[in-house]
Amino acid sequence: MNGSEGGAPGGGAGQDSDRGPVPAPPKHPLSTQPIRLTDSGGPGSGESKSKARSKRRRSRRRAGRLPDRAVVLVGPMAAGKTSLGRKVAKDLGIPFVDTDAVFVREHGAITDFFAEKGEPEFRRIEAEIIAAELARPGSRIVALGGGAVLAEATRELLRGHPVVLLMTTQAAVLRTANLSRRPLLRDDPDAWGRILEVRRPLYDEVADVTFRTDRGSKEQLARRVAGWMRGQGRRQRTAGDEPNTSTAASRGMDTDTE
Ligand SMILES: Nc1ncnc2c1ncn2[C@@H]1O[C@H](COP(=O)(O)OP(=O)(O)O)[C@@H](O)[C@H]1O
Ligand SMILES: O=C(O)C1=C[C@@H](OP(=O)(O)O)[C@@H](O)[C@H](O)C1
Ligand SMILES: [Mg+2]
């Protein structure tokens, strides 16, 4: 079951490039103040250390209200799992892992791997990587590849985690996403819709909540996902749920908490 964000704004398959002219902050702002190398005011000094300490404390307080296990992002190719996951994790001050990135680090480009070893071998390794990542305790966000839900073992593991489904449309994906890195779409972009049709029941099976990512801003969407995650953390604590046990109590009851 799956609480739905229905028309929840988002913007999943937005653009490969930036979404607007956002001025980048200066990388090395020039200081007009002399830098002091003593213990009272300069970089690495008491003041900046205490700022860093309170930032860490704030982060930990925030993380304290989050689920104590991985929150998992699933959904079709180019729905925004990787970019949204990274952003929400950064905003919340918790780790982020993209299982495709782990794969690429260990086995090289996915497109090459598909061509040389085939999809079944990719799926086997993908499921192993996911199992290893989901076994790690602590608040974190894990973004899966779009086809990860094909593996029954993975769907089984997802029962023990809060799962967010990011959903978009083929039109939005074809407008914006980089298809060359996605072997299943590279030669046949329209396959996106056909593939989704096959996988939709699997996404519905594992998801606790759905957010649309084909409209609205990334900021808005990130806030809504973070809010939902906090709701899951509170619920987990109220239920006295143990890490890495089933979230069945919450499954099916989730709607947006913002
Ligand atoms: N909320 C969003 N709004 C706008 N564009 C987005 C959003 N999320 C992702 N994108 C864009 O969509 C494309 C695919 O995103 P990505 O995170 O790689 O998706 P996935 O991991 O689901 O395949 C990227 O070009 C990304 O910049
Ligand atoms: O849907 C799929 O079968 C795939 C999705 C990709 O990840 P994204 O969903 O992040 O694009 C990647 O795992 C691989 O190309 C296969
Ligand atoms: Mg991705």
mmCIF file of C-alpha atoms and ligand atoms in Angstrom:
data_model
loop_
_atom_site.group_PDB
_atom_site.id
_atom_site.type_symbol
_atom_site.label_atom_id
_atom_site.label_comp_id
_atom_site.label_asym_id
_atom_site.label_seq_id
_atom_site.Cartn_x
_atom_site.Cartn_y
_atom_site.Cartn_z
ATOM 1 C CA MET A 1 0.000 0.000 0.000
ATOM 2 C CA ASN A 2 1.074 3.398 -0.575
ATOM 3 C CA GLY A 3 0.106 6.832 0.602
ATOM 4 C CA SER A 4 -0.012 9.009 -2.417
ATOM 5 C CA GLU A 5 1.331 12.426 -2.979
ATOM 6 C CA GLY A 6 -0.874 12.558 -6.016
ATOM 7 C CA GLY A 7 -0.262 15.920 -7.527
ATOM 8 C CA ALA A 8 2.524 16.652 -5.098
ATOM 9 C CA PRO A 9 4.822 19.073 -6.733
ATOM 10 C CA GLY A 10 8.315 18.011 -7.490
ATOM 11 C CA GLY A 11 10.037 18.047 -10.777
ATOM 12 C CA GLY A 12 11.771 14.724 -11.037
ATOM 13 C CA ALA A 13 12.686 14.567 -14.602
ATOM 14 C CA GLY A 14 13.459 18.188 -14.809
ATOM 15 C CA GLN A 15 16.563 19.016 -16.695
ATOM 16 C CA ASP A 16 19.987 17.582 -17.043
ATOM 17 C CA SER A 17 21.222 21.095 -16.864
ATOM 18 C CA ASP A 18 20.406 23.494 -14.064
ATOM 19 C CA ARG A 19 16.825 24.565 -13.687
ATOM 20 C CA GLY A 20 17.478 28.247 -13.608
ATOM 21 C CA PRO A 21 20.111 30.886 -13.305
ATOM 22 C CA VAL A 22 21.178 30.294 -9.738
ATOM 23 C CA PRO A 23 24.298 32.297 -8.997
ATOM 24 C CA ALA A 24 26.979 30.082 -7.529
ATOM 25 C CA PRO A 25 28.411 31.222 -4.221
ATOM 26 C CA PRO A 26 32.041 32.269 -4.413
ATOM 27 C CA LYS A 27 34.219 29.215 -3.834
ATOM 28 C CA HIS A 28 36.917 31.146 -2.018
ATOM 29 C CA PRO A 29 35.358 34.288 -0.662
ATOM 30 C CA LEU A 30 38.011 36.888 -0.111
ATOM 31 C CA SER A 31 38.238 37.901 3.468
ATOM 32 C CA THR A 32 38.703 41.527 4.289
ATOM 33 C CA GLN A 33 39.789 40.525 7.784
ATOM 34 C CA PRO A 34 43.292 39.392 8.551
ATOM 35 C CA ILE A 35 43.380 35.661 9.239
ATOM 36 C CA ARG A 36 44.462 34.898 12.789
ATOM 37 C CA LEU A 37 46.306 31.717 13.427
ATOM 38 C CA THR A 38 45.825 31.877 17.178
ATOM 39 C CA ASP A 39 43.117 30.055 19.101
ATOM 40 C CA SER A 40 40.723 32.971 19.222
ATOM 41 C CA GLY A 41 38.883 33.740 16.079
ATOM 42 C CA GLY A 42 40.644 32.485 12.958
ATOM 43 C CA PRO A 43 39.925 29.392 10.904
ATOM 44 C CA GLY A 44 40.192 26.258 13.008
ATOM 45 C CA SER A 45 40.068 28.403 16.103
ATOM 46 C CA GLY A 46 37.732 28.169 19.080
ATOM 47 C CA GLU A 47 34.959 30.112 17.369
ATOM 48 C CA SER A 48 34.832 28.062 14.169
ATOM 49 C CA LYS A 49 35.217 24.858 16.142
ATOM 50 C CA SER A 50 32.265 25.725 18.324
ATOM 51 C CA LYS A 51 30.245 26.626 15.225
ATOM 52 C CA ALA A 52 31.149 23.275 13.727
ATOM 53 C CA ARG A 53 30.214 21.564 17.000
ATOM 54 C CA SER A 54 26.793 23.185 17.120
ATOM 55 C CA LYS A 55 26.240 22.382 13.450
ATOM 56 C CA ARG A 56 27.004 18.739 14.197
ATOM 57 C CA ARG A 57 24.681 18.856 17.212
ATOM 58 C CA ARG A 58 21.897 20.329 15.072
ATOM 59 C CA SER A 59 22.483 17.622 12.476
ATOM 60 C CA ARG A 60 22.351 14.912 15.117
ATOM 61 C CA ARG A 61 19.161 16.366 16.611
ATOM 62 C CA ARG A 62 17.592 16.357 13.178
ATOM 63 C CA ALA A 63 18.823 12.845 12.517
ATOM 64 C CA GLY A 64 17.412 11.774 15.899
ATOM 65 C CA ARG A 65 13.914 12.266 14.577
ATOM 66 C CA LEU A 66 14.545 10.306 11.427
ATOM 67 C CA PRO A 67 14.166 6.565 10.889
ATOM 68 C CA ASP A 68 17.205 4.752 12.272
ATOM 69 C CA ARG A 69 17.618 2.804 9.049
ATOM 70 C CA ALA A 70 17.871 3.507 5.350
ATOM 71 C CA VAL A 71 14.994 5.312 3.709
ATOM 72 C CA VAL A 72 14.943 3.924 0.175
ATOM 73 C CA LEU A 73 14.055 5.737 -3.051
ATOM 74 C CA VAL A 74 12.596 3.648 -5.857
ATOM 75 C CA GLY A 75 10.951 4.532 -9.148
ATOM 76 C CA PRO A 76 11.349 4.486 -12.899
ATOM 77 C CA MET A 77 14.437 5.590 -14.760
ATOM 78 C CA ALA A 78 15.138 9.296 -14.533
ATOM 79 C CA ALA A 79 12.392 9.997 -12.011
ATOM 80 C CA GLY A 80 14.916 11.848 -9.845
ATOM 81 C CA LYS A 81 15.966 9.219 -7.286
ATOM 82 C CA THR A 82 19.654 10.032 -7.413
ATOM 83 C CA SER A 83 19.457 13.797 -7.462
ATOM 84 C CA LEU A 84 16.604 14.131 -4.993
ATOM 85 C CA GLY A 85 18.124 11.549 -2.638
ATOM 86 C CA ARG A 86 21.412 13.389 -2.611
ATOM 87 C CA LYS A 87 19.722 16.713 -1.915
ATOM 88 C CA VAL A 88 17.449 15.507 0.878
ATOM 89 C CA ALA A 89 20.331 13.675 2.576
ATOM 90 C CA LYS A 90 22.465 16.801 2.402
ATOM 91 C CA ASP A 91 19.655 18.955 3.786
ATOM 92 C CA LEU A 92 19.138 16.508 6.657
ATOM 93 C CA GLY A 93 22.845 16.003 7.325
ATOM 94 C CA ILE A 94 22.740 12.228 6.823
ATOM 95 C CA PRO A 95 24.653 9.923 4.463
ATOM 96 C CA PHE A 96 23.485 9.233 0.932
ATOM 97 C CA VAL A 97 24.266 6.183 -1.189
ATOM 98 C CA ASP A 98 23.300 5.585 -4.801
ATOM 99 C CA THR A 99 23.559 1.863 -5.505
ATOM 100 C CA ASP A 100 24.236 2.488 -9.219
ATOM 101 C CA ALA A 101 27.204 4.615 -8.213
ATOM 102 C CA VAL A 102 28.488 1.753 -6.058
ATOM 103 C CA PHE A 103 28.092 -0.541 -9.049
ATOM 104 C CA VAL A 104 29.983 1.820 -11.359
ATOM 105 C CA ARG A 105 32.788 2.206 -8.815
ATOM 106 C CA GLU A 106 33.207 -1.553 -8.583
ATOM 107 C CA HIS A 107 32.367 -2.721 -12.132
ATOM 108 C CA GLY A 108 32.613 0.236 -14.495
ATOM 109 C CA ALA A 109 29.960 1.925 -16.629
ATOM 110 C CA ILE A 110 26.533 0.267 -16.570
ATOM 111 C CA THR A 111 26.085 0.612 -20.334
ATOM 112 C CA ASP A 112 29.356 -1.230 -20.994
ATOM 113 C CA PHE A 113 28.493 -3.868 -18.417
ATOM 114 C CA PHE A 114 25.091 -4.520 -20.026
ATOM 115 C CA ALA A 115 26.765 -4.897 -23.436
ATOM 116 C CA GLU A 116 29.533 -7.190 -22.211
ATOM 117 C CA LYS A 117 27.945 -9.302 -19.475
ATOM 118 C CA GLY A 118 24.221 -8.832 -19.971
ATOM 119 C CA GLU A 119 21.350 -7.621 -17.835
ATOM 120 C CA PRO A 120 20.895 -10.763 -15.659
ATOM 121 C CA GLU A 121 24.455 -10.468 -14.335
ATOM 122 C CA PHE A 122 23.868 -6.765 -13.688
ATOM 123 C CA ARG A 123 20.706 -7.621 -11.713
ATOM 124 C CA ARG A 124 22.535 -10.243 -9.652
ATOM 125 C CA ILE A 125 25.282 -7.837 -8.618
ATOM 126 C CA GLU A 126 22.807 -4.988 -8.161
ATOM 127 C CA ALA A 127 20.806 -7.078 -5.679
ATOM 128 C CA GLU A 128 23.978 -7.923 -3.746
ATOM 129 C CA ILE A 129 25.007 -4.290 -3.530
ATOM 130 C CA ILE A 130 21.548 -3.294 -2.331
ATOM 131 C CA ALA A 131 21.506 -6.013 0.324
ATOM 132 C CA ALA A 132 24.869 -4.840 1.639
ATOM 133 C CA GLU A 133 23.769 -1.192 1.724
ATOM 134 C CA LEU A 134 20.450 -1.919 3.418
ATOM 135 C CA ALA A 135 22.194 -3.942 6.106
ATOM 136 C CA ARG A 136 24.011 -0.853 7.380
ATOM 137 C CA PRO A 137 22.298 0.687 10.390
ATOM 138 C CA GLY A 138 21.593 4.364 10.964
ATOM 139 C CA SER A 139 19.641 7.163 9.327
ATOM 140 C CA ARG A 140 20.533 7.401 5.668
ATOM 141 C CA ILE A 141 19.054 7.611 2.207
ATOM 142 C CA VAL A 142 19.656 4.907 -0.389
ATOM 143 C CA ALA A 143 18.632 5.501 -4.019
ATOM 144 C CA LEU A 144 18.160 2.360 -6.111
ATOM 145 C CA GLY A 145 18.265 1.911 -9.879
ATOM 146 C CA GLY A 146 14.875 1.772 -11.573
ATOM 147 C CA GLY A 147 14.970 -1.978 -12.151
ATOM 148 C CA ALA A 148 16.076 -3.000 -8.664
ATOM 149 C CA VAL A 149 12.530 -3.940 -7.692
ATOM 150 C CA LEU A 150 12.608 -6.764 -10.246
ATOM 151 C CA ALA A 151 14.551 -8.857 -7.753
ATOM 152 C CA GLU A 152 12.262 -10.611 -5.310
ATOM 153 C CA ALA A 153 15.000 -10.702 -2.666
ATOM 154 C CA THR A 154 15.281 -6.928 -2.874
ATOM 155 C CA ARG A 155 11.524 -6.439 -2.562
ATOM 156 C CA GLU A 156 11.605 -8.659 0.501
ATOM 157 C CA LEU A 157 14.372 -6.556 2.087
ATOM 158 C CA LEU A 158 12.456 -3.376 1.332
ATOM 159 C CA ARG A 159 9.701 -4.516 3.690
ATOM 160 C CA GLY A 160 12.015 -3.538 6.528
ATOM 161 C CA HIS A 161 12.503 0.046 5.313
ATOM 162 C CA PRO A 162 10.517 3.166 4.644
ATOM 163 C CA VAL A 163 10.246 3.271 0.847
ATOM 164 C CA VAL A 164 9.547 6.376 -1.227
ATOM 165 C CA LEU A 165 8.357 5.943 -4.816
ATOM 166 C CA LEU A 166 9.235 8.809 -7.146
ATOM 167 C CA MET A 167 6.950 8.885 -10.155
ATOM 168 C CA THR A 168 7.137 10.944 -13.308
ATOM 169 C CA THR A 169 5.956 10.817 -16.919
ATOM 170 C CA GLN A 170 7.595 9.676 -20.132
ATOM 171 C CA ALA A 171 7.177 13.157 -21.609
ATOM 172 C CA ALA A 172 9.090 14.713 -18.714
ATOM 173 C CA VAL A 173 11.846 12.107 -18.934
ATOM 174 C CA LEU A 174 12.291 12.461 -22.674
ATOM 175 C CA ARG A 175 12.432 16.242 -22.307
ATOM 176 C CA THR A 176 15.200 16.236 -19.817
ATOM 177 C CA ALA A 177 17.088 13.086 -18.946
ATOM 178 C CA ASN A 178 20.424 11.915 -20.273
ATOM 179 C CA LEU A 179 19.452 8.664 -21.983
ATOM 180 C CA SER A 180 22.917 7.687 -23.132
ATOM 181 C CA ARG A 181 23.818 6.432 -19.656
ATOM 182 C CA ARG A 182 20.688 4.287 -19.476
ATOM 183 C CA PRO A 183 21.191 1.206 -21.654
ATOM 184 C CA LEU A 184 17.514 0.275 -21.659
ATOM 185 C CA LEU A 185 16.520 3.610 -23.179
ATOM 186 C CA ARG A 186 19.482 4.553 -25.293
ATOM 187 C CA ASP A 187 18.252 3.005 -28.525
ATOM 188 C CA ASP A 188 14.555 3.092 -27.755
ATOM 189 C CA PRO A 189 13.509 6.024 -25.540
ATOM 190 C CA ASP A 190 9.831 5.094 -25.813
ATOM 191 C CA ALA A 191 10.635 1.886 -23.955
ATOM 192 C CA TRP A 192 10.338 3.993 -20.769
ATOM 193 C CA GLY A 193 6.523 3.696 -20.755
ATOM 194 C CA ARG A 194 6.481 -0.001 -21.595
ATOM 195 C CA ILE A 195 9.023 -0.780 -18.904
ATOM 196 C CA LEU A 196 7.042 1.202 -16.347
ATOM 197 C CA GLU A 197 3.890 -0.722 -17.202
ATOM 198 C CA VAL A 198 5.614 -3.983 -16.328
ATOM 199 C CA ARG A 199 7.197 -2.639 -13.146
ATOM 200 C CA ARG A 200 4.366 -0.537 -11.794
ATOM 201 C CA PRO A 201 2.862 -3.330 -9.661
ATOM 202 C CA LEU A 202 6.282 -3.970 -8.162
ATOM 203 C CA TYR A 203 6.736 -0.313 -7.267
ATOM 204 C CA ASP A 204 3.278 -0.269 -5.728
ATOM 205 C CA GLU A 205 4.093 -3.399 -3.764
ATOM 206 C CA VAL A 206 7.162 -1.911 -2.075
ATOM 207 C CA ALA A 207 6.256 1.771 -1.727
ATOM 208 C CA ASP A 208 4.979 3.445 1.418
ATOM 209 C CA VAL A 209 4.392 6.791 -0.233
ATOM 210 C CA THR A 210 4.545 8.273 -3.719
ATOM 211 C CA PHE A 211 5.764 11.703 -4.756
ATOM 212 C CA ARG A 212 5.407 13.049 -8.274
ATOM 213 C CA THR A 213 8.553 14.621 -9.586
ATOM 214 C CA ASP A 214 7.415 16.015 -12.932
ATOM 215 C CA ARG A 215 6.257 19.385 -11.663
ATOM 216 C CA GLY A 216 7.096 21.939 -9.024
ATOM 217 C CA SER A 217 10.522 22.712 -7.730
ATOM 218 C CA LYS A 218 13.240 20.430 -6.431
ATOM 219 C CA GLU A 219 13.323 22.490 -3.231
ATOM 220 C CA GLN A 220 9.631 21.959 -2.555
ATOM 221 C CA LEU A 221 9.873 18.272 -3.274
ATOM 222 C CA ALA A 222 12.939 17.875 -1.077
ATOM 223 C CA ARG A 223 11.125 19.549 1.836
ATOM 224 C CA ARG A 224 8.129 17.266 1.434
ATOM 225 C CA VAL A 225 10.223 14.131 1.315
ATOM 226 C CA ALA A 226 12.235 15.258 4.360
ATOM 227 C CA GLY A 227 8.972 15.978 6.215
ATOM 228 C CA TRP A 228 7.657 12.553 5.392
ATOM 229 C CA MET A 229 10.892 10.977 6.623
ATOM 230 C CA ARG A 230 10.580 12.790 9.963
ATOM 231 C CA GLY A 231 7.033 11.489 10.272
ATOM 232 C CA GLN A 232 8.385 7.984 9.772
ATOM 233 C CA GLY A 233 11.012 8.543 12.466
ATOM 234 C CA ARG A 234 8.410 9.724 14.968
ATOM 235 C CA ARG A 235 6.161 6.805 14.105
ATOM 236 C CA GLN A 236 8.999 4.333 14.490
ATOM 237 C CA ARG A 237 9.804 5.686 17.939
ATOM 238 C CA THR A 238 6.189 5.679 19.062
ATOM 239 C CA ALA A 239 5.822 2.099 17.886
ATOM 240 C CA GLY A 240 9.106 1.114 19.594
ATOM 241 C CA ASP A 241 10.081 -0.445 16.340
ATOM 242 C CA GLU A 242 13.457 -2.144 16.142
ATOM 243 C CA PRO A 243 15.924 -1.317 13.390
ATOM 244 C CA ASN A 244 15.720 -3.520 10.336
ATOM 245 C CA THR A 245 12.424 -5.065 11.244
ATOM 246 C CA SER A 246 9.304 -4.715 9.200
ATOM 247 C CA THR A 247 7.671 -1.343 8.823
ATOM 248 C CA ALA A 248 4.421 -3.175 8.250
ATOM 249 C CA ALA A 249 2.828 -1.123 11.022
ATOM 250 C CA SER A 250 3.342 1.997 9.035
ATOM 251 C CA ARG A 251 3.033 0.517 5.584
ATOM 252 C CA GLY A 252 -0.158 1.549 3.973
ATOM 253 C CA MET A 253 -0.907 4.306 6.442
ATOM 254 C CA ASP A 254 1.409 6.907 5.128
ATOM 255 C CA THR A 255 0.234 10.058 3.634
ATOM 256 C CA ASP A 256 2.096 13.290 3.445
ATOM 257 C CA THR A 257 2.811 14.704 6.874
ATOM 258 C CA GLU A 258 3.383 18.277 5.796
HETATM 259 N N1 LIG B 1 12.870 17.280 -8.851
HETATM 260 C C1 LIG B 1 13.494 17.480 -10.020
HETATM 261 N N2 LIG B 1 13.225 18.565 -10.754
HETATM 262 C C2 LIG B 1 13.842 18.746 -11.905
HETATM 263 N N3 LIG B 1 14.720 17.919 -12.479
HETATM 264 C C3 LIG B 1 15.009 16.839 -11.826
HETATM 265 C C4 LIG B 1 14.425 16.550 -10.550
HETATM 266 N N4 LIG B 1 14.919 15.385 -10.133
HETATM 267 C C5 LIG B 1 15.770 14.972 -11.109
HETATM 268 N N5 LIG B 1 15.810 15.831 -12.113
HETATM 269 C C6 LIG B 1 16.567 15.665 -13.361
HETATM 270 O O1 LIG B 1 16.107 14.476 -13.993
HETATM 271 C C7 LIG B 1 17.188 13.746 -14.507
HETATM 272 C C8 LIG B 1 17.235 12.359 -13.930
HETATM 273 O O2 LIG B 1 17.496 12.455 -12.548
HETATM 274 P P1 LIG B 1 18.164 11.290 -11.711
HETATM 275 O O3 LIG B 1 18.284 11.808 -10.324
HETATM 276 O O4 LIG B 1 19.397 10.795 -12.379
HETATM 277 O O5 LIG B 1 17.018 10.190 -11.811
HETATM 278 P P2 LIG B 1 17.043 8.657 -11.417
HETATM 279 O O6 LIG B 1 18.133 8.442 -10.415
HETATM 280 O O7 LIG B 1 15.676 8.403 -10.876
HETATM 281 O O8 LIG B 1 17.272 7.925 -12.680
HETATM 282 C C9 LIG B 1 18.439 14.550 -14.189
HETATM 283 O O9 LIG B 1 18.720 15.280 -15.322
HETATM 284 C C10 LIG B 1 18.032 15.443 -13.063
HETATM 285 O O10 LIG B 1 18.748 16.656 -13.057
HETATM 286 O O1 LIG B 2 15.502 0.878 -14.753
HETATM 287 C C1 LIG B 2 16.524 0.190 -14.995
HETATM 288 O O2 LIG B 2 16.465 -0.997 -15.352
HETATM 289 C C2 LIG B 2 17.849 0.827 -14.814
HETATM 290 C C3 LIG B 2 17.911 2.048 -14.210
HETATM 291 C C4 LIG B 2 19.180 2.770 -14.035
HETATM 292 O O3 LIG B 2 19.112 3.587 -12.863
HETATM 293 P P1 LIG B 2 18.207 4.916 -12.763
HETATM 294 O O4 LIG B 2 16.801 4.469 -12.442
HETATM 295 O O5 LIG B 2 18.813 5.678 -11.654
HETATM 296 O O6 LIG B 2 18.274 5.606 -14.079
HETATM 297 C C5 LIG B 2 20.331 1.786 -13.926
HETATM 298 O O7 LIG B 2 20.230 1.039 -12.744
HETATM 299 C C6 LIG B 2 20.345 0.861 -15.102
HETATM 300 O O8 LIG B 2 20.581 1.642 -16.239
HETATM 301 C C7 LIG B 2 19.060 0.080 -15.255
HETATM 302 MG MG MG B 3 19.731 7.096 -10.409
#
